């Protein structure tokens, strides 16, 4: 069996196996749709991300660690994980004849008969069962409305077996907690008066066994709780980030800094589901156990515990409303301050250039003072609850001793019984004190959860269950049909009933004043926004039917405002093609005009660019953006002011290179420079969101010179 060629098939054998299964189950899925947004490992789909890719095709999967002979034949076909990062699809398994039918990724859909003796040395012991998910259609009556799986609680529920073990361990630990008070009571009441040292050693041996078991159970409980929290943390963090990156542009937040602060609120939620919280909540019901044991020792001794617990809970509930409002205010103020910080760091050069530091400093300090004051109020209320609970716990203990002394005098209680009741009272009040002390953390986490729910409810570009039309090859025919578009929170229409056609391979320049809607056209072609009305067709298919990942894979886009990322020049050029060959990177760099600059630099493609590309000049950043757009050799080019920061000679070189490179490709150029019009055969003039002129370049230029092209009213 030959080794799989990773360079030609992004995603590797696991993705190829998934695509085979998709064809077998008649669940269409393209390569780009399967991999879009997934954290690949060296460009390969891993078993950890396989399930997320399978769900996009309506398939459910489960990883099983089983010998080949133990695989469930009724659940086939399944994916076998082989050695050397390979995989195959197991179609059938005949244990009697010791033969298997498999499909190797290298052989497309060809079924091969393989002896088990040849397959066993390659099998890693892990298989992935994959089955189509059953879906109801509109004809199936819904007897009871089913609740959708919550993004947070459903993940917590996946670890219910761990929490079941935590609960069992908590039951045993709290049962063992009764042993020490009973040991002390028996020593004082039976061993000491009778000088029964043999009994003492027997009791001591028993309590030592109990204490050892208690230690082991506590360690196991902490391990299980931390394991469950870490599993949930990994999956929830991935889900949140996937939802943030996948949200629609029209639903993006007004402030990146404020939004980031809300996302970081998950940290408080994660801490709340940690070990201390879970242990405290699990121990809370056992207050009844300790109170019952105390009542059996002496009924009057339980009354201080009941009164103390009620006092703590009443005060905690009274403070709940104030804590909730302070938590919300603190969350909002923290988000606003974080927004100020992010905006200041992003525009630090501008602030310094215009001596505007004092204004930002004033906003920051006012936010800090407000946060400090709010935080002090929250800490005061929180400390009053926790310290009040401790005071109540000690008062209960003193009350039990006072009542116990009178009961001893009356002959209704032994000295050992009083000591046992005293020890049990602290165990009874401790969970109540811990639960009351968690109130402040709960409200902060609840506020963060509300914010996260709002984030997770935002519409995404690729909603679950959406079926896309696969267009692996795009010719480049673009048509706008009566398109009207309005940006969110903007009362003006960016485009108003726009209609035009661009033929495959045609080169068109879009002219217009600032704010006329030129850039909006390209953003709509990219599928970043959806038209308010009308339709945009690509090769005769509505863009809303094409997977955004496939669409953008076939479009090379140079934005007006170039954004680079921290890393090397190679990292930024290959943003859309992280595993591009060196020849492809060099070709893109040469066309963009970066070649001489890279060749003269000691680090070459490994030179750092800094955050936002601050180590490069404006022209160099723009050249990187051009190279990034060309790396995939796309059939459609959208260039928004591609030479806006270039000098004359660099612009001329770019024009010559693009003239040669763009032959046979659809190219849309937005520019204010007449020199770039040599790239176009046709000109479209837009003003006020309306098409004012559209025709051959020479005709439109002549009309512009004569003033025959008006402006939108």
Short mmCIF file of C-alpha atoms in Angstrom, two decimals, residues 89-449:
data_model
loop_
_atom_site.label_atom_id
_atom_site.label_comp_id
_atom_site.label_asym_id
_atom_site.label_seq_id
_atom_site.Cartn_x
_atom_site.Cartn_y
_atom_site.Cartn_z
CA UNK A 89 -12.98 2.38 5.25
CA UNK A 90 -14.00 -1.08 6.42
CA UNK A 91 -17.00 -2.24 4.36
CA UNK A 92 -17.49 -5.77 5.64
CA UNK A 93 -15.75 -8.26 7.90
CA UNK A 94 -16.00 -12.04 7.49
CA UNK A 95 -14.55 -13.64 10.60
CA UNK A 96 -14.98 -17.18 9.31
CA UNK A 97 -13.02 -16.70 6.10
CA UNK A 98 -10.76 -14.15 7.83
CA UNK A 99 -11.29 -11.69 5.03
CA UNK A 100 -12.28 -8.01 4.95
CA UNK A 101 -13.48 -5.61 2.28
CA UNK A 102 -11.96 -2.13 2.55
CA UNK A 103 -11.66 1.09 0.57
CA UNK A 104 -8.28 2.82 0.68
CA UNK A 105 -8.22 6.61 0.18
CA UNK A 106 -5.62 6.18 -2.54
CA UNK A 107 -8.00 4.11 -4.65
CA UNK A 108 -11.07 6.37 -4.50
CA UNK A 109 -14.19 4.17 -4.18
CA UNK A 110 -12.61 0.88 -5.26
CA UNK A 111 -13.42 -1.99 -2.88
CA UNK A 112 -10.46 -4.26 -2.13
CA UNK A 113 -10.51 -7.74 -0.55
CA UNK A 114 -7.83 -7.91 2.14
CA UNK A 115 -6.92 -10.90 4.35
CA UNK A 116 -7.21 -10.10 8.04
CA UNK A 117 -3.65 -11.30 8.55
CA UNK A 118 -2.46 -8.49 6.26
CA UNK A 119 -4.72 -5.87 7.88
CA UNK A 120 -3.98 -6.68 11.52
CA UNK A 121 -0.34 -5.44 11.54
CA UNK A 122 -1.50 -2.07 10.18
CA UNK A 123 -4.49 -1.60 12.51
CA UNK A 124 -3.90 0.69 15.51
CA UNK A 125 -6.76 -0.75 17.55
CA UNK A 126 -9.02 2.28 17.03
CA UNK A 127 -12.01 2.52 14.71
CA UNK A 128 -14.58 5.23 14.07
CA UNK A 129 -18.18 4.12 13.61
CA UNK A 130 -20.08 6.48 11.30
CA UNK A 131 -23.82 6.42 10.69
CA UNK A 132 -26.29 8.87 9.13
CA UNK A 133 -28.27 10.89 11.64
CA UNK A 134 -32.01 10.32 11.33
CA UNK A 135 -33.91 13.49 10.53
CA UNK A 136 -37.62 14.17 10.75
CA UNK A 137 -39.31 16.07 7.97
CA UNK A 138 -42.34 18.34 8.09
CA UNK A 139 -44.73 15.38 7.70
CA UNK A 140 -43.74 13.90 11.05
CA UNK A 141 -46.00 15.37 13.77
CA UNK A 142 -44.19 16.74 16.77
CA UNK A 143 -46.11 15.42 19.76
CA UNK A 144 -44.08 17.30 22.31
CA UNK A 145 -41.78 20.18 21.64
CA UNK A 146 -38.28 18.98 22.27
CA UNK A 147 -35.85 21.35 23.91
CA UNK A 148 -32.75 22.09 21.92
CA UNK A 149 -29.45 21.00 23.38
CA UNK A 150 -27.94 23.89 25.31
CA UNK A 151 -24.41 24.68 24.25
CA UNK A 152 -23.19 24.63 27.88
CA UNK A 153 -25.31 22.16 29.82
CA UNK A 154 -25.24 19.54 27.08
CA UNK A 155 -21.43 19.42 27.32
CA UNK A 156 -21.60 19.21 31.12
CA UNK A 157 -24.11 16.38 30.70
CA UNK A 158 -21.64 14.42 28.59
CA UNK A 159 -19.54 13.97 31.75
CA UNK A 160 -22.46 12.79 33.87
CA UNK A 161 -20.70 9.48 34.58
CA UNK A 162 -17.82 11.34 36.17
CA UNK A 163 -20.18 13.41 38.27
CA UNK A 164 -22.01 10.22 39.25
CA UNK A 165 -18.72 8.91 40.63
CA UNK A 166 -18.21 12.24 42.40
CA UNK A 167 -21.61 11.89 44.03
CA UNK A 168 -20.87 8.32 45.14
CA UNK A 169 -17.53 9.41 46.58
CA UNK A 170 -19.24 12.31 48.40
CA UNK A 171 -21.76 9.92 49.96
CA UNK A 172 -18.96 7.71 51.29
CA UNK A 173 -16.87 10.66 52.51
CA UNK A 174 -19.77 12.17 54.43
CA UNK A 175 -20.67 8.78 55.87
CA UNK A 176 -17.07 8.40 57.06
CA UNK A 177 -17.27 11.88 58.63
CA UNK A 178 -19.56 10.45 61.31
CA UNK A 179 -16.87 7.95 62.33
CA UNK A 180 -14.55 10.39 64.14
CA UNK A 181 -17.20 11.92 66.47
CA UNK A 182 -18.48 8.42 67.28
CA UNK A 183 -14.89 7.28 67.97
CA UNK A 184 -14.35 10.17 70.40
CA UNK A 185 -17.73 9.57 72.07
CA UNK A 186 -16.99 5.89 72.67
CA UNK A 187 -13.50 6.63 73.99
CA UNK A 188 -14.84 9.15 76.54
CA UNK A 189 -17.92 7.15 77.51
CA UNK A 190 -16.61 3.57 77.50
CA UNK A 191 -12.85 3.31 77.20
CA UNK A 192 -11.76 5.94 79.74
CA UNK A 193 -14.18 5.02 82.57
CA UNK A 194 -13.45 1.28 82.21
CA UNK A 195 -9.73 1.58 81.33
CA UNK A 196 -10.47 -0.67 78.32
CA UNK A 197 -7.21 -0.24 76.38
CA UNK A 198 -7.86 -3.28 74.20
CA UNK A 199 -11.08 -1.70 73.02
CA UNK A 200 -9.16 1.53 72.44
CA UNK A 201 -6.74 -0.14 70.03
CA UNK A 202 -9.55 -1.88 68.16
CA UNK A 203 -11.40 1.42 67.79
CA UNK A 204 -8.16 3.18 66.76
CA UNK A 205 -7.46 0.57 64.08
CA UNK A 206 -10.96 0.94 62.72
CA UNK A 207 -10.81 4.73 62.62
CA UNK A 208 -7.39 4.55 60.92
CA UNK A 209 -8.89 2.41 58.13
CA UNK A 210 -11.77 4.86 57.80
CA UNK A 211 -9.39 7.86 57.64
CA UNK A 212 -7.25 6.16 54.99
CA UNK A 213 -10.31 5.35 52.89
CA UNK A 214 -11.50 8.93 53.37
CA UNK A 215 -8.16 10.27 52.07
CA UNK A 216 -8.28 8.03 48.99
CA UNK A 217 -11.88 8.99 48.25
CA UNK A 218 -11.14 12.70 48.61
CA UNK A 219 -8.23 12.46 46.18
CA UNK A 220 -10.36 10.50 43.73
CA UNK A 221 -13.22 12.98 44.07
CA UNK A 222 -10.95 15.94 43.36
CA UNK A 223 -9.46 14.13 40.38
CA UNK A 224 -12.87 13.28 38.91
CA UNK A 225 -14.19 16.82 39.38
CA UNK A 226 -11.09 18.39 37.81
CA UNK A 227 -11.17 15.87 34.97
CA UNK A 228 -14.81 16.65 34.20
CA UNK A 229 -14.16 20.41 34.38
CA UNK A 230 -11.11 20.18 32.10
CA UNK A 231 -12.99 18.08 29.52
CA UNK A 232 -15.85 20.55 29.50
CA UNK A 233 -13.44 23.48 29.36
CA UNK A 234 -11.71 22.17 26.23
CA UNK A 235 -14.92 21.46 24.35
CA UNK A 236 -16.75 24.60 25.46
CA UNK A 237 -13.80 26.86 24.62
CA UNK A 238 -13.63 25.32 21.15
CA UNK A 239 -17.39 25.77 20.66
CA UNK A 240 -17.28 29.41 21.73
CA UNK A 241 -14.36 30.25 19.45
CA UNK A 242 -15.96 28.41 16.53
CA UNK A 243 -19.18 30.38 17.05
CA UNK A 244 -17.28 33.69 17.30
CA UNK A 245 -15.33 33.06 14.08
CA UNK A 246 -18.40 31.76 12.30
CA UNK A 247 -20.80 34.59 13.09
CA UNK A 248 -22.29 36.61 10.27
CA UNK A 249 -20.68 39.96 9.57
CA UNK A 250 -23.96 41.79 10.07
CA UNK A 251 -24.08 40.37 13.61
CA UNK A 252 -20.55 41.26 14.61
CA UNK A 253 -20.23 43.48 17.72
CA UNK A 254 -19.75 47.21 17.56
CA UNK A 255 -16.68 46.99 19.82
CA UNK A 256 -14.09 44.22 19.52
CA UNK A 257 -12.67 44.97 22.96
CA UNK A 258 -16.04 44.80 24.69
CA UNK A 259 -16.91 41.63 22.83
CA UNK A 260 -13.58 40.05 23.79
CA UNK A 261 -14.25 40.86 27.45
CA UNK A 262 -17.62 39.11 27.21
CA UNK A 263 -15.98 36.05 25.65
CA UNK A 264 -13.37 36.04 28.41
CA UNK A 265 -16.25 35.90 30.88
CA UNK A 266 -16.20 32.16 30.24
CA UNK A 267 -13.22 32.04 32.59
CA UNK A 268 -15.47 32.88 35.55
CA UNK A 269 -17.96 30.24 34.40
CA UNK A 270 -15.17 27.69 34.10
CA UNK A 271 -13.95 28.46 37.62
CA UNK A 272 -17.47 28.17 38.99
CA UNK A 273 -17.84 24.61 37.69
CA UNK A 274 -14.45 23.76 39.24
CA UNK A 275 -13.78 21.50 42.17
CA UNK A 276 -14.57 23.84 45.09
CA UNK A 277 -18.04 24.67 43.82
CA UNK A 278 -19.04 21.13 42.95
CA UNK A 279 -17.73 19.72 46.22
CA UNK A 280 -19.58 22.37 48.23
CA UNK A 281 -22.85 21.73 46.41
CA UNK A 282 -22.48 17.96 46.66
CA UNK A 283 -21.84 18.15 50.42
CA UNK A 284 -24.83 20.42 51.06
CA UNK A 285 -27.53 17.67 51.27
CA UNK A 286 -25.52 15.84 53.93
CA UNK A 287 -26.30 18.59 56.42
CA UNK A 288 -29.48 16.57 57.07
CA UNK A 289 -27.38 13.48 57.84
CA UNK A 290 -25.25 15.26 60.44
CA UNK A 291 -28.29 16.98 61.94
CA UNK A 292 -30.04 13.61 62.24
CA UNK A 293 -27.06 12.05 64.04
CA UNK A 294 -26.92 15.02 66.44
CA UNK A 295 -30.66 14.68 67.08
CA UNK A 296 -30.14 10.99 67.93
CA UNK A 297 -27.43 11.98 70.43
CA UNK A 298 -29.63 14.67 71.96
CA UNK A 299 -32.67 16.26 70.33
CA UNK A 300 -32.26 19.78 71.85
CA UNK A 301 -28.74 19.95 70.40
CA UNK A 302 -30.06 20.13 66.82
CA UNK A 303 -32.07 23.33 67.33
CA UNK A 304 -29.04 25.71 67.18
CA UNK A 305 -28.04 24.14 63.85
CA UNK A 306 -31.52 24.64 62.37
CA UNK A 307 -31.67 28.26 63.57
CA UNK A 308 -28.10 29.01 62.39
CA UNK A 309 -28.71 27.51 58.92
CA UNK A 310 -31.91 29.53 58.50
CA UNK A 311 -30.16 32.76 59.52
CA UNK A 312 -27.33 32.23 57.03
CA UNK A 313 -29.67 31.33 54.18
CA UNK A 314 -32.06 34.23 54.87
CA UNK A 315 -29.23 36.76 54.88
CA UNK A 316 -27.70 35.25 51.74
CA UNK A 317 -31.03 35.40 49.90
CA UNK A 318 -31.54 38.99 51.05
CA UNK A 319 -28.18 40.03 49.59
CA UNK A 320 -28.81 38.16 46.36
CA UNK A 321 -30.63 40.97 44.53
CA UNK A 322 -27.93 43.54 45.27
CA UNK A 323 -25.17 41.13 44.26
CA UNK A 324 -26.92 40.43 40.96
CA UNK A 325 -27.26 44.09 40.00
CA UNK A 326 -23.66 44.85 41.02
CA UNK A 327 -22.41 41.90 38.96
CA UNK A 328 -24.20 43.16 35.85
CA UNK A 329 -22.87 46.70 36.32
CA UNK A 330 -19.35 45.39 36.92
CA UNK A 331 -19.50 43.22 33.79
CA UNK A 332 -20.62 46.13 31.61
CA UNK A 333 -18.03 48.50 33.04
CA UNK A 334 -15.27 45.91 32.61
CA UNK A 335 -16.26 45.35 28.97
CA UNK A 336 -16.22 49.09 28.32
CA UNK A 337 -12.80 49.51 29.91
CA UNK A 338 -11.42 46.58 27.93
CA UNK A 339 -12.80 48.16 24.75
CA UNK A 340 -10.91 51.36 25.58
CA UNK A 341 -7.69 49.39 26.10
CA UNK A 342 -7.94 47.46 22.83
CA UNK A 343 -8.86 50.55 20.82
CA UNK A 344 -5.97 52.52 22.35
CA UNK A 345 -3.40 49.82 21.62
CA UNK A 346 -4.66 49.49 18.05
CA UNK A 347 -4.38 53.25 17.48
CA UNK A 348 -1.40 54.05 19.70
CA UNK A 349 0.54 55.77 16.91
CA UNK A 350 -2.45 57.99 16.12
CA UNK A 351 -2.93 58.89 19.80
CA UNK A 352 0.68 59.93 20.12
CA UNK A 353 0.67 61.85 16.84
CA UNK A 354 -2.25 64.03 17.96
CA UNK A 355 -1.39 64.25 21.68
CA UNK A 356 -4.64 62.49 22.54
CA UNK A 357 -3.25 60.34 25.36
CA UNK A 358 -4.83 62.50 28.06
CA UNK A 359 -8.35 61.92 26.74
CA UNK A 360 -7.95 58.14 26.74
CA UNK A 361 -6.21 58.27 30.14
CA UNK A 362 -9.16 60.21 31.54
CA UNK A 363 -11.66 57.63 30.23
CA UNK A 364 -9.53 54.78 31.59
CA UNK A 365 -9.18 56.27 35.06
CA UNK A 366 -12.90 57.05 35.35
CA UNK A 367 -13.72 53.47 34.36
CA UNK A 368 -11.18 52.15 36.85
CA UNK A 369 -12.60 54.27 39.69
CA UNK A 370 -16.12 53.10 38.92
CA UNK A 371 -15.01 49.46 38.72
CA UNK A 372 -13.06 49.79 41.95
CA UNK A 373 -16.06 51.25 43.76
CA UNK A 374 -18.40 48.58 42.40
CA UNK A 375 -15.90 45.84 43.22
CA UNK A 376 -15.53 47.14 46.78
CA UNK A 377 -19.30 46.99 47.25
CA UNK A 378 -19.41 43.43 45.92
CA UNK A 379 -16.52 42.35 48.16
CA UNK A 380 -18.14 43.97 51.20
CA UNK A 381 -21.41 42.11 50.65
CA UNK A 382 -19.60 38.88 49.84
CA UNK A 383 -17.36 39.11 52.90
CA UNK A 384 -20.35 39.94 55.10
CA UNK A 385 -22.02 36.73 53.92
CA UNK A 386 -18.95 34.51 54.39
CA UNK A 387 -17.84 36.09 57.67
CA UNK A 388 -21.41 36.09 58.95
CA UNK A 389 -21.60 32.39 58.13
CA UNK A 390 -18.38 31.75 60.09
CA UNK A 391 -19.71 33.77 63.05
CA UNK A 392 -22.93 31.79 62.95
CA UNK A 393 -21.00 28.52 62.82
CA UNK A 394 -19.03 29.41 65.96
CA UNK A 395 -22.16 30.68 67.71
CA UNK A 396 -23.93 27.41 66.93
CA UNK A 397 -21.00 25.48 68.40
CA UNK A 398 -21.07 27.56 71.60
CA UNK A 399 -24.84 27.15 71.85
CA UNK A 400 -24.52 23.37 71.56
CA UNK A 401 -21.94 23.32 74.34
CA UNK A 402 -24.15 25.43 76.62
CA UNK A 403 -27.22 23.27 75.96
CA UNK A 404 -25.12 20.13 76.30
CA UNK A 405 -23.79 21.13 79.72
CA UNK A 406 -27.31 21.53 81.04
CA UNK A 407 -28.28 18.16 79.52
CA UNK A 408 -25.25 16.49 81.21
CA UNK A 409 -26.28 18.01 84.53
CA UNK A 410 -29.78 16.65 84.02
CA UNK A 411 -28.35 13.25 83.08
CA UNK A 412 -29.74 13.32 79.53
CA UNK A 413 -26.33 13.42 77.81
CA UNK A 414 -22.87 11.98 78.31
CA UNK A 415 -19.64 13.95 78.08
CA UNK A 416 -18.62 11.96 75.01
CA UNK A 417 -21.96 12.68 73.39
CA UNK A 418 -21.43 16.42 73.87
CA UNK A 419 -18.00 16.27 72.24
CA UNK A 420 -19.40 14.22 69.34
CA UNK A 421 -22.26 16.69 68.85
CA UNK A 422 -19.77 19.59 68.91
CA UNK A 423 -17.62 17.96 66.21
CA UNK A 424 -20.65 17.12 64.07
CA UNK A 425 -22.00 20.67 64.34
CA UNK A 426 -18.97 22.05 62.52
CA UNK A 427 -19.40 19.45 59.77
CA UNK A 428 -23.09 20.33 59.50
CA UNK A 429 -22.54 24.09 59.24
CA UNK A 430 -19.46 23.97 56.95
CA UNK A 431 -21.36 23.17 53.68
CA UNK A 432 -23.88 25.91 54.46
CA UNK A 433 -21.07 28.43 55.00
CA UNK A 434 -19.36 27.35 51.76
CA UNK A 435 -22.59 27.59 49.76
CA UNK A 436 -23.24 31.08 51.13
CA UNK A 437 -19.67 32.12 50.30
CA UNK A 438 -20.18 31.01 46.67
CA UNK A 439 -22.97 33.52 46.17
CA UNK A 440 -20.72 36.30 44.83
CA UNK A 441 -18.99 33.95 42.43
CA UNK A 442 -22.34 32.59 41.31
CA UNK A 443 -23.73 35.99 40.36
CA UNK A 444 -20.58 36.94 38.44
CA UNK A 445 -20.71 33.61 36.60
CA UNK A 446 -24.45 33.93 35.96
CA UNK A 447 -23.91 37.38 34.42
CA UNK A 448 -21.09 36.01 32.27
CA UNK A 449 -23.30 33.08 31.24
#
